[in-house]
Short mmCIF file of C-alpha atoms in Angstrom, two decimals:
data_model
loop_
_atom_site.label_atom_id
_atom_site.label_comp_id
_atom_site.label_asym_id
_atom_site.label_seq_id
_atom_site.Cartn_x
_atom_site.Cartn_y
_atom_site.Cartn_z
CA MET A 23 -25.08 -25.07 -16.00
CA PHE A 24 -23.70 -25.44 -12.51
CA GLN A 25 -24.34 -29.21 -12.54
CA ASN A 26 -22.72 -29.54 -15.95
CA LYS A 27 -19.64 -27.74 -14.69
CA ILE A 28 -19.37 -30.08 -11.70
CA LYS A 29 -19.77 -33.09 -14.02
CA GLU A 30 -17.04 -31.73 -16.26
CA VAL A 31 -14.59 -31.30 -13.37
CA LEU A 32 -15.36 -34.78 -11.99
CA LEU A 33 -14.89 -36.41 -15.40
CA THR A 34 -11.53 -34.69 -15.80
CA ILE A 35 -10.37 -35.97 -12.41
CA ARG A 36 -11.70 -39.46 -13.14
CA GLY A 37 -9.98 -39.61 -16.51
CA PHE A 38 -6.70 -38.55 -14.98
CA ASN A 39 -7.02 -41.13 -12.20
CA GLU A 40 -7.62 -43.87 -14.77
CA LYS A 41 -4.44 -42.82 -16.51
CA ILE A 42 -2.41 -43.03 -13.29
CA ILE A 43 -3.78 -46.50 -12.48
CA LEU A 44 -2.86 -47.81 -15.93
CA VAL A 45 0.65 -46.38 -15.65
CA ALA A 46 1.12 -47.89 -12.18
CA ARG A 47 0.13 -51.32 -13.52
CA GLY A 48 2.65 -51.03 -16.29
CA GLU A 49 -0.13 -50.99 -18.85
CA ILE A 50 0.99 -47.80 -20.49
CA PRO A 51 -1.82 -46.97 -22.88
CA THR A 52 -1.01 -46.08 -26.44
CA GLN A 53 -4.29 -44.26 -26.71
CA PRO A 54 -6.20 -42.13 -24.26
CA SER A 55 -8.63 -43.91 -21.98
CA LEU A 56 -11.57 -45.18 -23.98
CA ILE A 57 -14.01 -44.78 -21.13
CA TYR A 58 -13.05 -41.15 -20.64
CA ASN A 59 -13.21 -40.38 -24.37
CA GLU A 60 -16.63 -41.90 -24.70
CA LYS A 61 -17.89 -39.75 -21.86
CA VAL A 62 -16.32 -36.69 -23.47
CA LYS A 63 -18.00 -37.51 -26.76
CA GLU A 64 -21.31 -37.95 -24.99
CA GLU A 65 -20.98 -34.48 -23.55
CA GLY A 66 -20.19 -33.19 -27.02
CA LYS A 67 -17.02 -31.39 -25.97
CA VAL A 68 -13.61 -31.45 -27.67
CA ARG A 69 -10.53 -31.89 -25.46
CA LYS A 70 -6.96 -31.18 -26.26
CA GLU A 71 -5.28 -34.17 -24.60
CA GLY A 72 -1.79 -33.02 -25.39
CA ASN A 73 -2.10 -29.66 -23.66
CA ARG A 74 -3.70 -31.15 -20.54
CA PHE A 75 -0.89 -33.69 -20.06
CA LYS A 76 1.69 -31.00 -20.63
CA ILE A 77 0.13 -28.88 -17.91
CA MET A 78 -0.20 -31.85 -15.54
CA SER A 79 3.41 -32.83 -16.22
CA LEU A 80 4.55 -29.30 -15.60
CA ALA A 81 2.64 -29.26 -12.31
CA PHE A 82 4.27 -32.53 -11.21
CA VAL A 83 7.74 -31.34 -12.14
CA LEU A 84 7.11 -28.14 -10.22
CA MET A 85 5.94 -30.11 -7.18
CA ALA A 86 8.91 -32.47 -7.46
CA SER A 87 11.35 -29.56 -7.68
CA VAL A 88 9.75 -27.88 -4.71
CA SER A 89 9.92 -31.06 -2.63
CA LEU A 90 13.52 -31.75 -3.66
CA ALA A 91 14.57 -28.24 -2.69
CA ALA A 92 12.79 -28.57 0.65
CA ALA A 93 14.34 -31.97 1.34
CA GLN A 94 17.85 -30.81 0.48
CA ASP A 95 17.70 -27.79 2.67
CA SER A 96 16.23 -29.76 5.58
CA SER A 97 19.16 -32.14 5.35
CA ARG A 98 21.70 -29.31 5.22
CA SER A 99 20.51 -27.46 8.28
CA PRO A 100 19.52 -29.83 11.06
CA GLN A 101 20.75 -27.29 13.57
CA GLU A 102 18.06 -24.77 12.57
CA THR A 103 15.21 -24.04 14.86
CA LEU A 104 11.58 -24.65 13.96
CA SER A 105 10.91 -24.95 10.20
CA ALA A 106 8.31 -22.99 8.35
CA SER A 107 5.17 -24.99 7.61
CA PRO A 108 2.64 -24.84 4.78
CA VAL A 109 -0.28 -22.50 5.21
CA PHE A 110 -3.75 -22.87 3.80
CA THR A 111 -5.45 -19.51 3.71
CA GLY A 112 -7.71 -17.46 1.50
CA PHE A 113 -10.90 -15.47 1.67
CA ILE A 114 -14.61 -15.88 1.11
CA THR A 115 -16.97 -13.17 -0.06
CA GLN A 116 -20.71 -13.04 -0.17
CA SER A 117 -22.09 -9.99 -1.90
CA ASN A 118 -25.55 -8.79 -2.89
CA ILE A 119 -25.89 -6.14 -5.57
CA PHE A 120 -29.10 -4.25 -6.29
CA SER A 121 -29.79 -1.74 -9.05
CA GLU A 122 -32.71 -0.58 -11.20
CA HIS A 123 -31.86 -3.34 -13.70
CA GLY A 124 -32.12 -6.17 -11.20
CA GLU A 125 -30.17 -7.90 -8.51
CA LYS A 126 -27.22 -10.24 -8.24
CA HIS A 127 -26.08 -12.52 -5.46
CA ILE A 128 -22.53 -13.77 -5.58
CA PHE A 129 -20.55 -16.23 -3.53
CA ASP A 130 -16.78 -16.18 -4.12
CA ALA A 131 -14.12 -18.35 -2.60
CA ASN A 132 -10.41 -17.68 -3.07
CA PRO A 133 -8.32 -20.47 -1.53
CA VAL A 134 -4.61 -19.72 -1.22
CA LEU A 135 -1.89 -22.27 -0.55
CA LEU A 136 1.57 -21.23 0.66
CA ILE A 137 4.32 -23.84 0.76
CA PRO A 138 7.75 -22.83 2.08
CA VAL A 139 10.67 -24.12 0.04
CA GLY A 140 14.15 -24.21 1.46
CA LYS A 141 15.39 -21.40 3.59
CA GLU A 142 13.51 -18.49 1.99
CA GLY A 143 11.72 -19.82 -1.09
CA LEU A 144 7.95 -19.96 -1.39
CA PHE A 145 5.53 -21.78 -3.65
CA LEU A 146 2.10 -20.17 -3.73
CA THR A 147 -1.13 -20.47 -5.62
CA GLU A 148 -4.58 -18.90 -5.49
CA TRP A 149 -7.80 -19.94 -7.17
CA GLU A 150 -10.96 -17.95 -7.61
CA LEU A 151 -14.26 -19.83 -7.54
CA GLY A 152 -17.45 -17.89 -8.03
CA TYR A 153 -21.13 -18.75 -8.10
CA GLY A 154 -23.62 -16.05 -8.99
CA VAL A 155 -27.38 -15.75 -9.41
CA ARG A 156 -28.62 -12.80 -11.44
CA ARG A 157 -32.26 -11.71 -11.61
CA GLU A 158 -32.88 -9.16 -14.31
CA ASN A 159 -36.03 -8.25 -16.27
CA GLY A 160 -37.86 -11.33 -15.05
CA THR A 161 -35.11 -13.78 -16.02
CA VAL A 162 -32.85 -15.73 -13.73
CA GLU A 163 -29.30 -16.62 -14.71
CA LYS A 164 -26.94 -18.80 -12.74
CA GLU A 165 -23.25 -18.89 -13.37
CA PHE A 166 -20.31 -20.81 -11.97
CA GLU A 167 -16.80 -19.69 -12.80
CA TYR A 168 -13.37 -20.72 -11.70
CA GLU A 169 -10.01 -19.26 -12.50
CA LEU A 170 -6.39 -19.67 -11.51
CA GLU A 171 -5.26 -16.34 -10.09
CA TYR A 172 -1.62 -17.22 -9.74
CA LEU A 173 0.68 -20.22 -9.52
CA GLN A 174 4.21 -19.12 -8.80
CA PHE A 175 7.49 -19.91 -7.17
CA ASP A 176 9.35 -17.11 -5.37
CA GLN A 177 13.04 -17.53 -4.66
CA PRO A 178 15.30 -14.75 -3.38
CA PHE A 179 18.60 -14.73 -5.26
CA SER A 180 20.23 -11.99 -3.28
CA LYS A 181 19.33 -9.37 -0.73
CA ARG A 182 17.93 -7.17 -3.49
CA PHE A 183 16.31 -9.56 -5.97
CA THR A 184 13.63 -12.22 -5.72
CA GLY A 185 12.82 -14.27 -8.79
CA VAL A 186 9.16 -15.04 -9.44
CA PHE A 187 8.41 -17.87 -11.88
CA GLY A 188 5.04 -18.99 -13.15
CA LYS A 189 1.72 -17.22 -13.36
CA PHE A 190 1.74 -14.07 -11.24
CA LEU A 191 -0.25 -10.90 -10.75
CA THR A 192 1.11 -8.03 -12.83
CA PRO A 193 2.58 -5.21 -10.75
CA GLY A 194 0.29 -2.43 -9.62
CA MET A 195 -1.00 -1.05 -6.35
CA TRP A 196 -4.59 -2.25 -6.74
CA ASN A 197 -3.82 -5.46 -8.58
CA GLU A 198 -1.17 -6.79 -6.22
CA ARG A 199 -2.13 -5.48 -2.81
CA LEU A 200 -5.65 -4.11 -2.62
CA HIS A 201 -7.84 -6.47 -4.65
CA PRO A 202 -8.62 -9.10 -1.92
CA SER A 203 -12.14 -8.51 -0.66
CA TRP A 204 -11.06 -8.39 2.99
CA ILE A 205 -8.53 -5.63 2.22
CA LYS A 206 -10.14 -3.30 -0.31
CA LYS A 207 -12.11 -0.38 1.04
CA THR A 208 -14.83 -0.34 -1.63
CA PRO A 209 -16.30 -3.50 -3.12
CA ASP A 210 -16.04 -2.61 -6.83
CA ALA A 211 -12.87 -2.99 -8.83
CA PRO A 212 -11.80 0.38 -10.27
CA PHE A 213 -11.92 1.15 -13.97
CA THR A 214 -8.12 1.19 -14.13
CA ALA A 215 -8.03 -2.54 -13.35
CA GLY A 216 -9.52 -3.23 -16.78
CA LEU A 217 -6.72 -1.46 -18.66
CA LEU A 218 -3.84 -3.74 -17.69
CA PRO A 219 -3.88 -7.56 -17.92
CA GLY A 220 -4.29 -8.69 -14.33
CA SER A 221 -1.88 -11.58 -14.55
CA GLY A 222 0.60 -13.25 -16.85
CA THR A 223 2.82 -16.29 -17.09
CA GLY A 224 6.55 -15.71 -17.21
CA LEU A 225 9.27 -14.25 -15.07
CA MET A 226 9.43 -11.30 -12.73
CA LEU A 227 12.28 -9.93 -10.60
CA ARG A 228 11.10 -8.16 -7.45
CA GLY A 229 13.09 -6.34 -4.90
CA ALA A 230 13.63 -3.33 -2.71
CA LEU A 231 16.63 -1.15 -2.00
CA PRO A 232 16.97 1.20 0.96
CA LEU A 233 17.96 4.61 -0.41
CA SER A 234 18.22 5.91 3.13
CA SER A 235 17.01 4.90 6.57
CA THR A 236 13.54 6.22 5.73
CA VAL A 237 13.21 5.79 1.97
CA ASN A 238 12.92 2.53 0.04
CA LEU A 239 13.11 2.03 -3.70
CA THR A 240 11.02 -0.88 -5.01
CA TYR A 241 11.15 -2.44 -8.47
CA SER A 242 9.44 -5.28 -10.29
CA PRO A 243 10.36 -5.74 -13.97
CA PHE A 244 8.60 -8.62 -15.67
CA PHE A 245 8.20 -10.50 -18.91
CA THR A 246 5.23 -12.72 -19.78
CA VAL A 247 4.77 -15.09 -22.66
CA ALA A 248 1.78 -15.64 -24.90
CA THR A 249 -0.22 -18.74 -24.03
CA GLU A 250 -3.83 -19.69 -24.61
CA ASN A 251 -3.92 -22.38 -21.95
CA LYS A 252 -7.16 -22.19 -20.00
CA TYR A 253 -5.49 -21.78 -16.60
CA LEU A 254 -2.19 -20.11 -17.53
CA SER A 255 -3.61 -17.73 -20.14
CA SER A 256 -1.25 -14.87 -20.75
CA LYS A 257 -0.32 -12.19 -23.24
CA ARG A 258 3.18 -11.50 -24.49
CA MET A 259 4.10 -8.45 -22.54
CA THR A 260 6.99 -6.78 -20.80
CA GLY A 261 7.18 -3.93 -18.34
CA GLY A 262 7.60 -3.11 -14.71
CA ARG A 263 6.78 -0.89 -11.81
CA ILE A 264 9.20 1.25 -9.89
CA GLY A 265 8.19 2.88 -6.64
CA THR A 266 9.51 5.05 -3.87
CA PHE A 267 8.23 4.51 -0.36
CA PHE A 268 8.78 7.28 2.18
CA LYS A 269 8.39 5.22 5.32
CA LYS A 270 8.13 7.99 7.87
CA GLU A 271 5.68 10.10 5.91
CA GLY A 272 3.66 7.09 4.74
CA ILE A 273 3.85 8.07 1.07
CA ASP A 274 4.24 5.48 -1.69
CA LEU A 275 4.62 6.76 -5.24
CA GLY A 276 4.86 4.31 -8.11
CA PHE A 277 5.23 4.40 -11.88
CA LEU A 278 4.26 1.58 -14.18
CA ALA A 279 5.11 1.05 -17.83
CA ALA A 280 4.27 -1.99 -19.90
CA ARG A 281 4.18 -2.90 -23.56
CA LEU A 282 2.01 -5.54 -25.19
CA LEU A 283 4.19 -7.41 -27.67
CA GLU A 284 1.38 -8.94 -29.69
CA ASN A 285 -1.40 -7.69 -31.93
CA GLU A 286 -1.37 -3.88 -31.78
CA ARG A 287 1.83 -3.67 -29.70
CA THR A 288 0.53 -0.94 -27.46
CA ASN A 289 1.91 0.75 -24.37
CA ILE A 290 0.35 1.04 -20.94
CA TYR A 291 1.40 3.71 -18.45
CA GLY A 292 0.35 4.14 -14.87
CA VAL A 293 0.93 6.19 -11.76
CA ASP A 294 -0.17 5.28 -8.26
CA LEU A 295 -0.02 7.20 -5.03
CA THR A 296 -0.70 6.17 -1.45
CA TYR A 297 -0.63 8.62 1.42
CA GLN A 298 -1.36 7.36 4.90
CA LEU A 299 -1.84 9.83 7.72
CA ARG A 300 -1.21 7.39 10.52
CA ASP A 301 -2.04 9.74 13.38
CA SER A 302 -5.53 10.31 12.09
CA ALA A 303 -5.92 6.83 10.50
CA LEU A 304 -6.74 8.42 7.16
CA ASP A 305 -5.78 6.70 3.91
CA LEU A 306 -5.60 8.52 0.59
CA ARG A 307 -5.07 6.47 -2.55
CA SER A 308 -5.10 7.27 -6.22
CA GLU A 309 -4.23 5.54 -9.46
CA TYR A 310 -4.11 6.66 -13.09
CA TYR A 311 -3.67 4.32 -16.07
CA ARG A 312 -3.50 5.03 -19.77
CA SER A 313 -3.52 2.54 -22.62
CA TYR A 314 -4.70 2.15 -26.19
CA ASP A 315 -8.29 1.61 -25.03
CA GLY A 316 -8.36 4.85 -23.09
CA SER A 317 -7.51 6.16 -19.68
CA ALA A 318 -8.99 6.14 -16.21
CA TYR A 319 -8.25 7.28 -12.72
CA TRP A 320 -9.64 6.74 -9.25
CA THR A 321 -9.19 8.56 -5.97
CA GLU A 322 -10.17 7.08 -2.65
CA VAL A 323 -10.22 8.25 0.93
CA ALA A 324 -10.80 5.95 3.90
CA LYS A 325 -11.12 6.83 7.55
CA LEU A 326 -10.84 4.23 10.30
CA PHE A 327 -12.17 5.39 13.66
CA LYS A 328 -9.39 4.97 16.23
CA ASN A 329 -11.34 6.25 19.21
CA GLY A 330 -14.80 5.81 20.63
CA PRO A 331 -16.77 3.02 22.34
CA TRP A 332 -15.47 -0.53 21.93
CA PHE A 333 -17.87 -1.36 19.10
CA ILE A 334 -16.62 1.62 17.10
CA LYS A 335 -12.94 1.81 17.97
CA ARG A 336 -10.83 0.27 15.18
CA ARG A 337 -13.95 -1.39 13.79
CA LEU A 338 -15.85 1.26 11.88
CA GLU A 339 -14.46 2.63 8.66
CA LEU A 340 -15.90 5.06 6.13
CA ALA A 341 -14.57 5.08 2.58
CA ALA A 342 -15.39 7.03 -0.58
CA ARG A 343 -14.06 6.65 -4.09
CA PHE A 344 -14.53 8.78 -7.17
CA GLU A 345 -13.35 7.67 -10.59
CA GLN A 346 -13.64 8.52 -14.24
CA SER A 347 -12.96 6.63 -17.43
CA PHE A 348 -12.23 8.09 -20.86
CA VAL A 349 -12.56 5.88 -23.90
CA SER A 350 -9.86 6.65 -26.43
CA ALA A 351 -10.58 8.70 -29.52
CA ALA A 352 -9.22 5.83 -31.64
CA ASP A 353 -11.97 3.57 -30.32
CA HIS A 354 -14.54 6.23 -31.19
CA ARG A 355 -13.23 6.52 -34.75
CA GLU A 356 -13.22 2.72 -35.18
CA ALA A 357 -16.79 2.55 -33.99
CA GLU A 358 -17.85 5.23 -36.46
CA ALA A 359 -16.11 3.44 -39.32
CA GLU A 360 -17.79 0.17 -38.40
CA GLU A 361 -21.17 1.85 -38.37
CA ARG A 362 -20.61 3.35 -41.80
CA ASP A 363 -19.57 -0.06 -43.22
CA HIS A 364 -22.48 -1.97 -41.72
CA GLY A 365 -25.14 0.64 -42.38
CA HIS A 366 -27.93 1.84 -40.07
CA ASN A 367 -30.92 -0.25 -41.21
CA ASP A 368 -29.96 -3.73 -40.07
CA GLU A 369 -31.34 -4.10 -36.53
CA ASN A 370 -29.57 -7.42 -35.97
CA GLU A 371 -26.19 -5.92 -36.63
CA MET A 372 -26.91 -3.06 -34.24
CA GLU A 373 -27.66 -5.60 -31.49
CA GLU A 374 -24.46 -7.53 -32.16
CA GLU A 375 -22.18 -4.52 -32.04
CA LYS A 376 -22.35 -4.10 -28.33
CA ASP A 377 -18.91 -2.51 -28.32
CA ASP A 378 -20.06 0.24 -30.65
CA HIS A 379 -20.47 3.14 -28.30
CA HIS A 380 -20.99 5.87 -30.87
CA GLY A 381 -24.53 6.36 -32.11
CA GLU A 382 -25.73 3.47 -29.93
CA GLU A 383 -27.13 3.87 -26.46
CA PRO A 384 -24.27 2.58 -24.30
CA GLU A 385 -25.13 0.60 -21.22
CA VAL A 386 -23.88 1.61 -17.82
CA HIS A 387 -21.05 -0.82 -17.35
CA SER A 388 -21.37 -3.88 -15.23
CA GLU A 389 -20.19 -3.76 -11.65
CA GLU A 390 -18.64 -7.19 -11.85
CA GLY A 391 -15.59 -8.40 -13.77
CA GLY A 392 -13.78 -9.94 -10.84
CA HIS A 393 -10.84 -8.22 -9.25
CA HIS A 394 -9.39 -7.63 -12.69
CA GLY A 395 -12.12 -5.11 -13.39
CA VAL A 396 -13.89 -4.05 -16.55
CA PHE A 397 -13.03 -0.96 -18.56
CA PRO A 398 -16.30 0.74 -19.57
CA GLU A 399 -17.40 0.96 -23.18
CA ALA A 400 -18.21 4.64 -22.81
CA ASP A 401 -16.95 7.54 -20.74
CA THR A 402 -18.20 6.91 -17.21
CA ASP A 403 -18.12 8.73 -13.92
CA ARG A 404 -18.66 6.76 -10.74
CA PHE A 405 -18.91 7.61 -7.07
CA VAL A 406 -18.93 4.88 -4.42
CA GLY A 407 -19.43 5.40 -0.69
CA THR A 408 -18.84 2.47 1.66
CA VAL A 409 -19.23 1.69 5.32
CA ASN A 410 -16.98 -1.14 6.53
CA TYR A 411 -17.42 -2.78 9.90
CA TYR A 412 -14.56 -5.02 11.05
CA PHE A 413 -15.49 -7.71 13.56
CA ARG A 414 -11.77 -8.43 13.58
CA ASP A 415 -8.93 -8.26 11.06
CA GLY A 416 -9.99 -10.19 8.00
CA PHE A 417 -13.71 -10.33 8.82
CA LYS A 418 -15.87 -7.44 7.79
CA LEU A 419 -19.38 -6.46 6.90
CA TYR A 420 -19.81 -3.76 4.27
CA LEU A 421 -22.55 -1.59 2.87
CA SER A 422 -21.92 0.41 -0.24
CA PHE A 423 -23.80 2.86 -2.43
CA GLY A 424 -22.59 3.67 -5.91
CA ARG A 425 -23.78 6.06 -8.59
CA GLU A 426 -22.62 5.71 -12.18
CA ILE A 427 -23.15 8.39 -14.79
CA LEU A 428 -22.55 8.26 -18.52
CA PRO A 429 -22.20 11.94 -19.39
CA GLY A 430 -22.27 11.37 -23.14
CA ALA A 431 -25.44 9.29 -23.09
CA ASN A 432 -27.16 11.07 -20.20
CA LYS A 433 -27.66 7.77 -18.38
CA GLN A 434 -27.16 6.97 -14.74
CA LYS A 435 -27.50 4.03 -12.42
CA ASN A 436 -27.64 3.61 -8.66
CA VAL A 437 -26.10 0.46 -7.20
CA TRP A 438 -26.48 -0.84 -3.65
CA ASN A 439 -24.06 -3.49 -2.52
CA PHE A 440 -23.78 -5.18 0.82
CA GLY A 441 -22.01 -8.31 1.94
CA LEU A 442 -19.45 -10.11 4.04
CA ALA A 443 -15.77 -10.75 3.50
CA PHE A 444 -13.89 -13.29 5.55
CA ARG A 445 -10.21 -14.23 5.50
CA PHE A 446 -9.37 -17.67 6.90
CA LEU A 447 -5.92 -18.76 7.96
CA LYS A 448 -5.03 -22.36 8.81
CA MET B 16 1.61 -39.63 -25.85
CA ARG B 17 4.36 -42.10 -24.73
CA LYS B 18 6.68 -39.15 -24.15
CA HIS B 19 4.05 -37.49 -21.97
CA THR B 20 3.52 -40.70 -20.02
CA ALA B 21 7.22 -41.24 -19.45
CA PHE B 22 7.58 -37.64 -18.36
CA LEU B 23 4.70 -38.06 -15.95
CA VAL B 24 6.14 -41.26 -14.49
CA VAL B 25 9.57 -39.75 -13.93
CA ALA B 26 8.13 -36.60 -12.40
CA THR B 27 5.87 -38.62 -10.10
CA MET B 28 8.78 -40.81 -8.97
CA LEU B 29 10.88 -37.72 -8.31
CA PHE B 30 8.09 -36.21 -6.29
CA PHE B 31 7.49 -39.26 -4.10
CA ALA B 32 11.24 -39.82 -3.68
CA SER B 33 11.75 -36.33 -2.44
CA VAL B 34 8.79 -36.56 -0.09
CA ALA B 35 10.19 -39.83 1.30
CA LEU B 36 13.62 -38.28 1.70
CA SER B 37 12.28 -35.27 3.54
CA GLN B 38 10.33 -37.50 5.93
CA ASN B 39 13.58 -39.03 7.18
CA ILE B 40 14.87 -35.73 8.45
CA GLN B 41 14.23 -35.13 12.12
CA LYS B 42 11.96 -32.16 12.50
CA THR B 43 11.60 -31.74 16.23
CA ALA B 44 11.99 -28.19 17.43
CA LEU B 45 15.30 -27.27 19.02
CA PRO B 46 15.51 -24.81 21.90
CA VAL B 47 15.34 -21.19 20.80
CA PRO B 48 18.57 -19.33 21.53
CA THR B 49 18.15 -17.02 24.48
CA GLN B 50 19.99 -14.21 22.73
CA ILE B 51 18.67 -13.32 19.29
CA LYS B 52 21.31 -11.94 16.99
CA GLN B 53 20.22 -8.50 15.83
CA ILE B 54 20.76 -8.47 12.07
CA SER B 55 19.14 -5.19 11.41
CA ALA B 56 19.18 -1.87 13.20
CA VAL B 57 15.57 -1.38 12.10
CA ASP B 58 12.94 -1.92 14.75
CA GLY B 59 10.46 -4.66 13.85
CA ASP B 60 7.58 -2.88 15.50
CA THR B 61 8.30 0.19 13.35
CA VAL B 62 8.38 -1.96 10.22
CA TRP B 63 5.01 -3.40 11.17
CA LYS B 64 3.48 0.03 11.63
CA GLN B 65 5.02 1.47 8.47
CA GLN B 66 4.64 -1.47 6.08
CA CYS B 67 2.05 -3.98 7.21
CA SER B 68 -0.56 -1.54 8.42
CA ARG B 69 -0.69 -0.07 4.92
CA CYS B 70 -3.10 -2.81 3.98
CA HIS B 71 -4.46 -4.59 7.02
CA LEU B 72 -4.85 -4.66 10.78
CA ALA B 73 -3.02 -7.01 13.11
CA PRO B 74 -4.03 -10.62 12.41
CA GLY B 75 -4.94 -13.06 15.13
CA ALA B 76 -2.38 -15.31 16.76
CA ILE B 77 -0.96 -18.07 14.56
CA SER B 78 1.78 -20.57 15.18
CA LYS B 79 5.38 -19.55 14.70
CA ALA B 80 5.90 -22.09 11.92
CA LYS B 81 3.01 -20.64 9.95
CA MET B 82 4.08 -17.09 10.68
CA MET B 83 7.46 -17.86 9.08
CA THR B 84 5.67 -18.86 5.86
CA VAL B 85 3.30 -15.90 5.91
CA ASN B 86 6.25 -13.55 6.39
CA ARG B 87 7.85 -14.85 3.19
CA HIS B 88 4.65 -14.12 1.31
CA MET B 89 4.35 -10.64 2.80
CA ARG B 90 8.01 -9.95 2.09
CA ASP B 91 7.28 -10.29 -1.63
CA VAL B 92 3.85 -8.64 -1.68
CA ALA B 93 4.96 -5.57 0.28
CA GLN B 94 8.43 -5.57 -1.33
CA LEU B 95 10.31 -5.29 1.92
CA THR B 96 14.01 -4.59 1.92
CA TYR B 97 16.23 -7.33 3.30
CA GLU B 98 16.77 -5.27 6.45
CA ASP B 99 13.08 -4.61 7.03
CA TYR B 100 12.27 -8.27 6.44
CA GLN B 101 14.84 -9.49 8.96
CA ALA B 102 13.59 -6.98 11.54
CA LEU B 103 10.00 -8.06 10.96
CA LYS B 104 10.96 -11.71 11.31
CA GLU B 105 12.65 -11.05 14.62
CA PHE B 106 9.62 -9.11 15.81
CA LEU B 107 6.91 -11.55 14.74
CA GLU B 108 8.64 -14.89 15.11
CA ARG B 109 10.09 -14.49 18.58
#
């Protein structure tokens, strides 16, 4: 599967290169490249040529606009001092997960590109590439995945508003700030991350207003459109987060509200709290989300040792997180109705209805799901304890133990997770 | 398909034209003014301790040009006020 994925990516690049060559020669083709189409047919896959060219065209226009803006501003301000330069950064994670069901070894790479535009604008993009090997019940599965995390252009319009255009991460404490592997205290994404779409394509206005010398008000209303494009996939949604940051006390309190404007048209509400006791290097964080699928919360405490021998001081950190998820009653009723319609005797149907968590034995939910997280199919309690060791900022080794309990099904699972997270900056 | 191709050609020409135009601009560094104008009354070191340390420790040394870009990114992620951002810039980019 991994080799097929590589072939697929290479064929896409080759087909696009052929197109460019033909255009440069003036031989504008009236039909897509025959060589590329034959290869596609051999692979047995169906491509939507129109959508791909639209996306490529959009990317070129975006790059052209960015370059034009940069060129104009460079010409306007030759008296400025040193100009900002592009930055290639990102992080790499290698994690190893062990449980009673088996083991999984994952290698993730998240390259990030930052390109300054004009005086204060910024074009940025992040990709997530993941390769995993799972060994479970005697079988071995290999999987390669890639995903566009965000592709956006930030431009401040005034002191109080910055426009964000493109695909961006939806507002939220975990989603926006804590999800990178080199930042988060515990390796698993919380249950709340599965209740809100992690990203969307559209427009967001971000900003902050000083209410006083020690209190800031932050806001980030957004609107995203519905698109089924593979890279820019998005749901039609609107909402925003408003927060108050008490700078001196180290308290950040935020409220999120969002509404899905397609299908069921449901609402999502959230509250997040961060309290940092700087003197004792103790971080307390908590988040609560509620949506149509249910609700969940997590509470985390992390302690960084500020004193001690050199190999402990500002290197060793202990973190613990407890969280619970509650599947909505509506989901329970739907599952019961489905079971009544399908009957109890057909074993094949019972296997297919993996989302039916009433009457079936629900599985303890998977620990993966990327940084966007997975909302469990059944009510779940989870405790995770982690030891982080920082060789330096952005380079850490972690060891984590997690215990998941399904109270309704009387099932539990122990999960051991250890790995490395490394942030590079060039 | 012809519309897509024409669009692609125009966009590509725009892109290369703008890159060529930007290359003509002299980009050598000018001397840094000895007296930095204080835009904000906020102390940059305080902003660092209050805002940046919420998520991460102090990063290693990077060039000033790259720091300017990273600051823009952090300005949006951390949702800094204009005043805090200017103070942080003065603190980190000096």
